[in-house]
CSV table of C-alpha atoms in Angstrom, one decimal:
chain,number,residue,atom,x,y,z
A,384,UNK,CA,-29.8,6.7,-36.7
A,385,UNK,CA,-33.2,8.1,-36.3
A,386,UNK,CA,-32.8,11.9,-34.3
A,387,UNK,CA,-36.1,12.0,-32.4
A,388,UNK,CA,-38.0,15.2,-33.3
A,389,UNK,CA,-38.4,18.4,-30.9
A,390,UNK,CA,-41.2,18.6,-29.3
A,391,UNK,CA,-42.6,21.5,-28.0
A,392,UNK,CA,-43.7,20.2,-24.4
A,393,UNK,CA,-41.6,19.8,-21.7
A,394,UNK,CA,-43.8,17.5,-20.4
A,395,UNK,CA,-43.5,13.8,-20.2
A,396,UNK,CA,-46.4,11.0,-20.4
A,397,UNK,CA,-46.6,8.5,-17.7
A,398,UNK,CA,-46.0,5.8,-20.0
A,399,UNK,CA,-42.6,8.1,-21.3
A,400,UNK,CA,-41.2,9.4,-17.1
A,401,UNK,CA,-40.8,5.5,-17.0
A,402,UNK,CA,-38.8,4.8,-20.5
A,403,UNK,CA,-36.7,7.7,-19.7
A,404,UNK,CA,-36.8,6.3,-15.6
A,405,UNK,CA,-36.3,2.7,-16.9
A,406,UNK,CA,-33.4,3.6,-19.1
A,407,UNK,CA,-31.4,5.9,-16.4
A,408,UNK,CA,-32.1,2.9,-14.9
A,409,UNK,CA,-29.7,0.6,-16.9
A,410,UNK,CA,-27.3,3.4,-17.9
A,411,UNK,CA,-26.4,3.4,-14.5
A,412,UNK,CA,-25.9,-0.1,-13.3
A,413,UNK,CA,-23.3,-1.4,-11.3
A,414,UNK,CA,-23.5,-5.5,-12.4
A,415,UNK,CA,-24.7,-7.2,-15.2
A,416,UNK,CA,-28.5,-8.7,-13.7
A,417,UNK,CA,-29.5,-5.5,-12.0
A,418,UNK,CA,-29.3,-4.6,-15.4
A,419,UNK,CA,-31.4,-7.0,-16.2
A,420,UNK,CA,-33.9,-6.8,-13.7
A,421,UNK,CA,-34.3,-2.9,-15.4
A,422,UNK,CA,-34.6,-4.2,-19.1
A,423,UNK,CA,-37.7,-6.7,-18.0
A,424,UNK,CA,-39.8,-3.9,-17.8
A,425,UNK,CA,-38.7,-1.5,-20.4
A,426,UNK,CA,-38.0,-4.4,-23.0
A,427,UNK,CA,-42.3,-4.8,-21.1
A,428,UNK,CA,-42.9,-1.0,-22.1
A,429,UNK,CA,-41.6,-0.9,-25.5
A,430,UNK,CA,-43.4,-3.6,-27.0
A,431,UNK,CA,-46.9,-2.4,-25.5
A,432,UNK,CA,-45.9,1.2,-26.8
A,433,UNK,CA,-44.9,-1.0,-30.3
A,434,UNK,CA,-48.1,-3.3,-30.5
A,435,UNK,CA,-49.8,0.1,-29.8
A,436,UNK,CA,-48.2,2.4,-32.5
A,437,UNK,CA,-47.8,5.2,-29.7
A,438,UNK,CA,-45.0,6.2,-31.6
A,439,UNK,CA,-45.6,9.5,-30.1
A,440,UNK,CA,-44.5,8.4,-26.3
A,441,UNK,CA,-41.1,6.7,-27.2
A,442,UNK,CA,-40.6,9.6,-29.9
A,443,UNK,CA,-41.2,12.4,-25.9
A,444,UNK,CA,-38.6,9.5,-24.1
A,445,UNK,CA,-35.6,10.0,-26.5
A,446,UNK,CA,-36.1,13.3,-28.0
A,447,UNK,CA,-35.9,14.6,-23.6
A,448,UNK,CA,-33.0,12.0,-22.7
A,449,UNK,CA,-31.0,13.3,-26.6
A,450,UNK,CA,-31.0,16.5,-24.1
A,451,UNK,CA,-30.2,15.6,-20.7
A,452,UNK,CA,-28.8,12.4,-20.3
A,453,UNK,CA,-27.2,10.2,-23.4
A,454,UNK,CA,-25.9,7.5,-21.5
A,455,UNK,CA,-29.3,7.0,-21.5
A,456,UNK,CA,-30.5,7.8,-24.5
A,457,UNK,CA,-28.3,5.2,-26.4
A,458,UNK,CA,-29.8,3.2,-23.4
A,459,UNK,CA,-33.3,3.7,-25.1
A,460,UNK,CA,-32.7,3.9,-28.4
A,461,UNK,CA,-30.7,0.9,-28.5
A,462,UNK,CA,-33.5,-1.1,-27.2
A,463,UNK,CA,-36.2,0.6,-29.2
A,464,UNK,CA,-34.6,-0.4,-32.4
A,465,UNK,CA,-34.1,-4.2,-31.2
A,466,UNK,CA,-38.0,-4.2,-29.5
A,467,UNK,CA,-38.5,-3.3,-33.3
A,468,UNK,CA,-36.5,-5.1,-34.8
A,469,UNK,CA,-37.4,-8.4,-33.4
A,470,UNK,CA,-39.7,-10.5,-31.3
A,471,UNK,CA,-41.5,-13.9,-29.9
A,472,UNK,CA,-43.9,-15.4,-31.8
A,473,UNK,CA,-46.2,-18.7,-31.5
A,474,UNK,CA,-46.6,-21.4,-33.4
A,475,UNK,CA,-47.9,-24.9,-33.8
A,476,UNK,CA,-47.7,-24.4,-29.8
A,477,UNK,CA,-43.5,-23.6,-29.6
A,478,UNK,CA,-42.0,-20.0,-29.3
A,479,UNK,CA,-39.8,-18.9,-32.0
A,480,UNK,CA,-37.6,-16.0,-32.0
A,481,UNK,CA,-38.3,-13.7,-34.8
A,482,UNK,CA,-35.9,-11.1,-36.3
A,483,UNK,CA,-36.6,-8.8,-39.1
A,484,UNK,CA,-33.2,-8.4,-41.8
A,485,UNK,CA,-32.3,-6.1,-43.9
A,486,UNK,CA,-29.8,-7.4,-47.2
A,487,UNK,CA,-28.5,-4.2,-48.7
A,488,UNK,CA,-26.7,-4.1,-51.5
A,489,UNK,CA,-25.0,-0.1,-53.1
A,490,UNK,CA,-24.7,0.7,-56.4
A,491,UNK,CA,-23.1,3.7,-58.7
A,492,UNK,CA,-24.3,4.9,-62.1
A,493,UNK,CA,-24.6,6.9,-64.8
A,494,UNK,CA,-27.9,5.9,-65.2
A,495,UNK,CA,-31.2,5.7,-63.0
A,496,UNK,CA,-31.3,3.4,-60.1
A,497,UNK,CA,-33.8,0.7,-60.1
A,498,UNK,CA,-36.3,0.0,-57.5
A,499,UNK,CA,-39.7,-1.8,-56.8
A,500,UNK,CA,-41.5,-5.5,-57.2
A,501,UNK,CA,-39.8,-8.7,-57.3
A,502,UNK,CA,-39.8,-10.7,-59.4
A,503,UNK,CA,-41.2,-14.3,-58.0
A,504,UNK,CA,-37.7,-16.5,-58.7
A,505,UNK,CA,-35.9,-14.0,-58.2
A,506,UNK,CA,-37.3,-14.0,-55.1
A,507,UNK,CA,-37.0,-17.9,-54.5
A,508,UNK,CA,-33.2,-17.2,-55.6
A,509,UNK,CA,-32.2,-15.2,-53.1
A,510,UNK,CA,-34.4,-17.5,-50.4
A,511,UNK,CA,-32.1,-20.4,-51.3
A,512,UNK,CA,-28.8,-18.6,-51.4
A,513,UNK,CA,-30.0,-17.2,-47.8
A,514,UNK,CA,-29.9,-21.3,-46.4
A,515,UNK,CA,-27.7,-21.9,-48.1
A,516,UNK,CA,-24.6,-20.1,-46.2
A,517,UNK,CA,-26.2,-17.1,-43.9
A,518,UNK,CA,-29.0,-18.4,-41.8
A,519,UNK,CA,-29.2,-21.6,-39.9
A,520,UNK,CA,-30.3,-24.8,-40.6
A,521,UNK,CA,-33.7,-24.7,-39.0
A,522,UNK,CA,-34.4,-21.4,-39.5
A,523,UNK,CA,-37.7,-20.3,-41.5
A,524,UNK,CA,-38.0,-17.5,-44.3
A,525,UNK,CA,-39.9,-15.1,-45.1
A,526,UNK,CA,-39.2,-12.2,-48.0
A,527,UNK,CA,-40.9,-8.7,-48.8
A,528,UNK,CA,-41.5,-9.2,-52.3
A,529,UNK,CA,-40.3,-5.0,-52.8
A,530,UNK,CA,-36.3,-3.5,-53.4
A,531,UNK,CA,-36.9,-0.6,-51.3
A,532,UNK,CA,-34.7,3.0,-52.2
A,533,UNK,CA,-34.1,3.5,-48.2
A,534,UNK,CA,-37.0,6.7,-49.3
A,535,UNK,CA,-39.3,3.6,-48.8
A,536,UNK,CA,-38.3,1.7,-46.0
A,537,UNK,CA,-40.6,2.3,-42.9
A,538,UNK,CA,-39.8,6.1,-40.9
A,539,UNK,CA,-41.1,4.7,-37.3
A,540,UNK,CA,-40.5,1.7,-35.3
A,541,UNK,CA,-43.8,1.2,-35.1
A,542,UNK,CA,-43.2,0.2,-38.6
A,543,UNK,CA,-40.6,-1.7,-38.5
A,544,UNK,CA,-42.3,-4.0,-35.1
A,545,UNK,CA,-45.8,-4.5,-37.3
A,546,UNK,CA,-43.6,-5.4,-40.2
A,547,UNK,CA,-41.1,-7.9,-38.5
A,548,UNK,CA,-44.7,-9.3,-36.6
A,549,UNK,CA,-45.8,-9.7,-40.3
A,550,UNK,CA,-42.8,-11.5,-41.7
A,551,UNK,CA,-42.4,-13.5,-38.8
A,552,UNK,CA,-45.8,-15.1,-39.2
A,553,UNK,CA,-45.4,-15.4,-42.8
A,554,UNK,CA,-42.6,-17.4,-42.3
A,555,UNK,CA,-44.2,-19.6,-40.1
A,556,UNK,CA,-47.2,-20.3,-41.8
A,557,UNK,CA,-44.9,-20.1,-44.9
A,558,UNK,CA,-47.9,-17.8,-46.4
A,559,UNK,CA,-47.7,-14.4,-48.9
A,560,UNK,CA,-46.1,-11.5,-47.9
A,561,UNK,CA,-48.2,-8.4,-49.2
A,562,UNK,CA,-47.2,-5.0,-48.1
A,563,UNK,CA,-49.6,-2.7,-46.8
A,564,UNK,CA,-49.4,0.7,-48.8
A,565,UNK,CA,-48.2,2.9,-52.2
A,566,UNK,CA,-44.3,3.1,-52.6
A,567,UNK,CA,-43.6,7.0,-53.3
A,568,UNK,CA,-41.1,6.8,-55.5
A,569,UNK,CA,-36.6,6.5,-55.2
A,570,UNK,CA,-35.0,9.9,-55.3
A,571,UNK,CA,-32.3,9.7,-58.2
A,572,UNK,CA,-28.8,9.6,-56.6
A,573,UNK,CA,-25.9,8.4,-58.9
A,574,UNK,CA,-25.0,6.2,-56.0
A,575,UNK,CA,-27.1,4.7,-53.9
A,576,UNK,CA,-28.4,2.1,-51.8
A,577,UNK,CA,-31.4,-0.6,-51.9
A,578,UNK,CA,-32.7,-3.3,-50.0
A,579,UNK,CA,-34.0,-6.3,-49.4
A,580,UNK,CA,-35.9,-7.3,-46.2
A,581,UNK,CA,-36.7,-10.4,-44.7
A,582,UNK,CA,-37.7,-11.9,-41.8
A,583,UNK,CA,-36.4,-14.7,-40.2
A,584,UNK,CA,-37.9,-17.2,-37.4
A,585,UNK,CA,-36.0,-20.0,-35.5
A,586,UNK,CA,-37.4,-21.7,-32.4
A,587,UNK,CA,-36.9,-19.6,-29.5
A,588,UNK,CA,-32.9,-18.8,-27.5
A,589,UNK,CA,-31.4,-21.5,-30.8
A,590,UNK,CA,-28.7,-19.8,-33.7
A,591,UNK,CA,-30.3,-17.4,-36.5
A,592,UNK,CA,-27.2,-17.5,-38.7
A,593,UNK,CA,-25.4,-20.3,-39.6
A,594,UNK,CA,-21.7,-19.4,-38.2
A,595,UNK,CA,-23.7,-19.3,-34.0
A,596,UNK,CA,-24.3,-23.3,-34.9
A,597,UNK,CA,-22.3,-24.9,-32.5
A,598,UNK,CA,-19.7,-26.9,-34.7
A,599,UNK,CA,-19.5,-23.5,-36.4
A,600,UNK,CA,-18.4,-22.0,-32.8
A,601,UNK,CA,-15.4,-22.4,-32.7
A,602,UNK,CA,-14.0,-20.6,-36.5
A,603,UNK,CA,-17.2,-18.3,-36.3
A,604,UNK,CA,-15.1,-15.5,-38.2
A,605,UNK,CA,-13.9,-17.7,-40.4
A,606,UNK,CA,-17.3,-18.9,-41.3
A,607,UNK,CA,-19.0,-15.6,-41.5
A,608,UNK,CA,-15.8,-14.5,-43.9
A,609,UNK,CA,-16.9,-17.4,-46.1
A,610,UNK,CA,-20.8,-16.6,-45.5
A,611,UNK,CA,-20.1,-13.2,-47.1
A,612,UNK,CA,-18.0,-13.7,-49.6
A,613,UNK,CA,-20.4,-16.7,-50.6
A,614,UNK,CA,-22.5,-14.4,-50.6
A,615,UNK,CA,-21.2,-11.9,-52.6
A,616,UNK,CA,-20.0,-14.7,-55.2
A,617,UNK,CA,-23.4,-16.9,-55.9
A,618,UNK,CA,-25.9,-13.0,-54.8
A,619,UNK,CA,-23.7,-10.1,-56.5
A,620,UNK,CA,-25.3,-11.5,-60.5
A,621,UNK,CA,-29.6,-11.7,-59.1
A,622,UNK,CA,-28.8,-8.7,-58.1
A,623,UNK,CA,-27.0,-7.0,-61.7
A,624,UNK,CA,-30.2,-8.5,-63.2
A,625,UNK,CA,-32.8,-6.6,-61.1
A,626,UNK,CA,-30.2,-2.6,-61.7
A,627,UNK,CA,-29.1,-2.7,-64.9
A,628,UNK,CA,-26.6,-0.1,-65.7
A,629,UNK,CA,-25.0,-0.1,-62.1
A,630,UNK,CA,-22.3,-1.6,-60.7
A,631,UNK,CA,-23.3,-3.4,-57.8
A,632,UNK,CA,-21.7,-4.1,-54.0
A,633,UNK,CA,-23.0,-6.3,-51.2
A,634,UNK,CA,-23.2,-6.4,-47.7
A,635,UNK,CA,-23.9,-9.1,-45.8
A,636,UNK,CA,-27.3,-10.0,-44.2
A,637,UNK,CA,-27.7,-8.3,-41.5
A,638,UNK,CA,-30.6,-6.9,-38.0
A,639,UNK,CA,-32.5,-4.0,-39.5
A,640,UNK,CA,-31.2,-1.5,-37.8
A,641,UNK,CA,-27.5,-2.6,-38.4
A,642,UNK,CA,-27.1,-3.5,-42.0
A,643,UNK,CA,-28.9,-0.1,-42.7
A,644,UNK,CA,-26.5,1.5,-40.7
A,645,UNK,CA,-23.6,0.3,-42.2
A,646,UNK,CA,-24.8,0.5,-45.8
A,647,UNK,CA,-25.2,3.8,-44.8
A,648,UNK,CA,-21.7,4.3,-43.8
A,649,UNK,CA,-20.4,2.1,-47.8
A,650,UNK,CA,-22.3,3.8,-50.3
A,651,UNK,CA,-19.9,7.6,-48.7
A,652,UNK,CA,-17.1,6.6,-51.4
A,653,UNK,CA,-19.6,4.9,-54.2
A,654,UNK,CA,-21.4,8.5,-54.3
A,655,UNK,CA,-16.9,9.7,-55.2
A,656,UNK,CA,-16.7,7.6,-57.3
A,657,UNK,CA,-19.7,7.7,-59.0
A,658,UNK,CA,-19.3,11.5,-59.4
A,659,UNK,CA,-16.1,10.9,-61.1
A,660,UNK,CA,-17.4,8.3,-63.6
A,661,UNK,CA,-20.2,10.4,-64.3
A,662,UNK,CA,-18.9,13.7,-65.1
A,663,UNK,CA,-15.5,12.0,-66.6
A,664,UNK,CA,-17.9,10.1,-69.0
A,665,UNK,CA,-20.5,12.6,-70.0
A,666,UNK,CA,-18.2,15.6,-70.0
A,667,UNK,CA,-15.4,13.6,-72.1
A,668,UNK,CA,-12.2,14.6,-69.9
A,669,UNK,CA,-10.1,12.9,-68.1
A,670,UNK,CA,-10.0,12.4,-63.8
A,671,UNK,CA,-7.2,14.9,-63.6
A,672,UNK,CA,-8.6,17.1,-64.7
A,673,UNK,CA,-11.8,17.5,-62.4
A,674,UNK,CA,-10.6,19.9,-58.5
A,675,UNK,CA,-12.6,18.8,-56.1
A,676,UNK,CA,-12.7,21.3,-53.0
A,677,UNK,CA,-14.0,20.2,-49.3
A,678,UNK,CA,-15.8,21.5,-46.5
A,679,UNK,CA,-16.8,21.0,-43.5
A,680,UNK,CA,-20.2,22.2,-42.1
A,681,UNK,CA,-22.3,22.0,-39.1
A,682,UNK,CA,-25.6,22.4,-37.6
A,683,UNK,CA,-23.6,25.4,-35.3
A,684,UNK,CA,-20.9,27.0,-36.3
A,685,UNK,CA,-18.7,26.4,-33.2
A,686,UNK,CA,-20.6,22.7,-33.2
A,687,UNK,CA,-18.8,19.4,-34.6
A,688,UNK,CA,-18.3,19.1,-38.5
A,689,UNK,CA,-21.6,16.9,-39.1
A,690,UNK,CA,-21.1,16.4,-42.8
A,691,UNK,CA,-18.3,17.0,-45.7
A,692,UNK,CA,-19.5,18.7,-48.5
A,693,UNK,CA,-17.4,18.0,-51.7
A,694,UNK,CA,-17.5,20.7,-54.8
A,695,UNK,CA,-15.7,19.7,-58.2
A,696,UNK,CA,-15.1,22.1,-60.7
A,697,UNK,CA,-13.1,21.5,-64.0
A,698,UNK,CA,-9.6,22.8,-65.6
A,699,UNK,CA,-9.0,26.3,-64.6
A,700,UNK,CA,-12.4,27.3,-64.1
A,701,UNK,CA,-13.1,27.6,-60.6
A,702,UNK,CA,-16.7,27.0,-61.6
A,703,UNK,CA,-18.4,23.6,-59.5
A,704,UNK,CA,-20.5,21.2,-61.5
A,705,UNK,CA,-21.7,18.6,-59.2
A,706,UNK,CA,-21.2,17.9,-56.0
A,707,UNK,CA,-21.4,14.9,-53.4
A,708,UNK,CA,-22.2,14.0,-49.9
A,709,UNK,CA,-20.1,12.5,-47.6
A,710,UNK,CA,-22.0,12.4,-44.1
A,711,UNK,CA,-21.0,11.0,-40.5
A,712,UNK,CA,-22.7,9.0,-38.5
A,713,UNK,CA,-22.1,7.8,-34.3
A,714,UNK,CA,-18.9,8.3,-32.5
A,715,UNK,CA,-16.6,10.3,-36.5
A,716,UNK,CA,-15.4,12.9,-35.4
A,717,UNK,CA,-14.8,16.0,-38.4
A,718,UNK,CA,-11.9,17.3,-35.7
A,719,UNK,CA,-8.9,15.7,-37.8
A,720,UNK,CA,-7.5,17.2,-40.5
A,721,UNK,CA,-6.6,15.5,-43.2
A,722,UNK,CA,-2.2,15.8,-44.4
A,723,UNK,CA,-3.8,16.9,-48.1
A,724,UNK,CA,-0.3,19.1,-48.5
A,725,UNK,CA,2.0,15.6,-48.4
A,726,UNK,CA,2.7,14.3,-52.1
A,727,UNK,CA,0.4,11.8,-53.7
A,728,UNK,CA,2.9,8.9,-53.4
A,729,UNK,CA,2.5,9.6,-49.5
A,730,UNK,CA,1.4,6.3,-47.5
A,731,UNK,CA,-2.4,7.0,-45.8
A,732,UNK,CA,-3.1,5.1,-42.3
A,733,UNK,CA,-5.1,2.2,-42.5
A,734,UNK,CA,-9.5,1.9,-43.8
A,735,UNK,CA,-10.1,1.5,-40.1
A,736,UNK,CA,-7.6,4.0,-38.1
A,737,UNK,CA,-8.1,6.9,-41.3
A,738,UNK,CA,-10.3,10.0,-40.5
A,739,UNK,CA,-13.3,10.6,-43.2
A,740,UNK,CA,-10.5,13.5,-44.0
A,741,UNK,CA,-8.4,10.8,-45.1
A,742,UNK,CA,-10.9,7.9,-46.5
A,743,UNK,CA,-12.5,11.1,-48.6
A,744,UNK,CA,-8.9,12.2,-49.6
A,745,UNK,CA,-8.1,8.6,-50.4
A,746,UNK,CA,-11.2,7.6,-52.6
A,747,UNK,CA,-10.3,10.4,-54.1
A,748,UNK,CA,-7.3,9.4,-55.0
A,749,UNK,CA,-7.3,5.9,-56.4
A,750,UNK,CA,-10.3,8.6,-58.8
A,751,UNK,CA,-7.7,9.4,-60.5
A,752,UNK,CA,-8.1,12.4,-58.7
A,753,UNK,CA,-4.9,15.0,-57.5
A,754,UNK,CA,-5.9,18.5,-57.6
A,755,UNK,CA,-7.7,18.8,-54.6
A,756,UNK,CA,-8.5,21.6,-51.2
A,757,UNK,CA,-9.3,21.2,-48.2
A,758,UNK,CA,-10.6,24.1,-46.5
A,759,UNK,CA,-9.7,24.4,-42.8
A,760,UNK,CA,-12.6,27.3,-41.9
A,761,UNK,CA,-16.6,25.6,-40.4
A,762,UNK,CA,-19.1,26.4,-42.5
A,763,UNK,CA,-23.0,25.7,-41.5
A,764,UNK,CA,-25.7,24.1,-43.7
A,765,UNK,CA,-26.8,26.2,-46.5
A,766,UNK,CA,-29.2,24.5,-48.5
A,767,UNK,CA,-30.6,26.6,-52.4
A,768,UNK,CA,-33.7,28.9,-51.7
A,769,UNK,CA,-35.2,27.2,-54.5
A,770,UNK,CA,-35.3,24.4,-55.0
A,771,UNK,CA,-33.4,22.6,-51.4
A,772,UNK,CA,-29.9,21.1,-53.1
A,773,UNK,CA,-27.1,21.9,-50.6
A,774,UNK,CA,-24.5,24.0,-51.6
A,775,UNK,CA,-20.9,22.9,-52.2
A,776,UNK,CA,-18.1,25.3,-51.7
A,777,UNK,CA,-15.1,26.3,-54.6
A,778,UNK,CA,-11.8,26.8,-53.9
A,779,UNK,CA,-12.4,30.5,-52.8
A,780,UNK,CA,-14.6,28.8,-50.1
A,781,UNK,CA,-17.7,30.3,-51.6
A,782,UNK,CA,-20.6,28.3,-50.8
A,783,UNK,CA,-22.4,28.1,-54.2
A,784,UNK,CA,-24.9,25.7,-56.5
A,785,UNK,CA,-23.4,23.2,-58.5
A,786,UNK,CA,-23.9,23.8,-62.0
A,787,UNK,CA,-23.0,21.3,-65.3
A,788,UNK,CA,-22.2,23.3,-68.5
A,789,UNK,CA,-24.8,25.0,-70.3
A,790,UNK,CA,-23.5,22.7,-73.0
A,791,UNK,CA,-23.7,19.3,-71.4
A,792,UNK,CA,-25.6,16.3,-72.7
A,793,UNK,CA,-28.8,16.3,-72.1
A,794,UNK,CA,-28.4,13.2,-68.9
A,795,UNK,CA,-30.0,9.3,-70.0
A,796,UNK,CA,-32.8,8.5,-67.5
A,797,UNK,CA,-32.5,4.7,-68.0
A,798,UNK,CA,-30.5,2.6,-68.7
A,799,UNK,CA,-31.5,-0.4,-72.3
């Protein structure tokens, strides 16, 4: 979820103030009918602002509520996201609901992770599997012809709204999709997400997904689980071809913002596994020789933990050779301490009940890393003054720049 930008002026425009008022009214509503009554003008105003490209007015309202009323902020950000990733279009005298979807791909490798154009035959194959396993029978579909890195996704709600309408119209008219503008280069990470973006259009108020259809509703959970299993089995080989040299894991196609958040969370364990694989293969060592130092970091030294940073060292040398970041999202808390001093064979809580620290510990142990130090003191977010890279904790709790040994073989930039 993108937090609003900080504003120098506290005075809100008329439209921004109306957004604030409607969101607060919904947050304080005492019944569903009252909430629905306030949602109607809120959605209408948001639609106008999104259509006319007034992102600054939306951000001003979000910024105000983030500081003054978090309950109303949650109402408004949910409405903004829903309003930008879905819309209603008329085609041949009928109304259609349009939903922007994201097809997340988790990838990790020693090499580079590809992005860019998707070949026409690959687009056709992806569309066929979406229709076969995920979408409702009446759904019409359009795919963006690009495999996106996270840096290449639309940054603003107004841009998401424009893409939703463009792909929705292409789905209804069976027309080609041509994206505007140049894509910026993807940053190089050992573990990263890639995204296929699509829009699905269905007759108004009908099912979007296969498991929503009337004959599936009584056992929708079983149908949804079957859909993800079929999706992974059939589509993983296709995406593996698009991402040579990568380990690939697919997530179920979902609504745009929800799918992006799920991918953000799910890539975190992969980043640790990628670091372990990279270091053991590049330096010709075993995982048991690695030492991991974990520190909790916050924007404010007295605030909640915003992310964990993990610094890796080798054997008896305390030098941090590599580091990875585990950000926290939404309601995740960094306050609960993981039982780091328990014997390695001790069972940890199930993932759905584990704290972020316990999840990190579980992944490190699964990799075979047994030398783990957790620093209980809180660190402030510090970065290298020269290159901007995050600083990582070493065994003594000092924040240092991660530096590979001087005799490390040069990295392979691409997989051949």
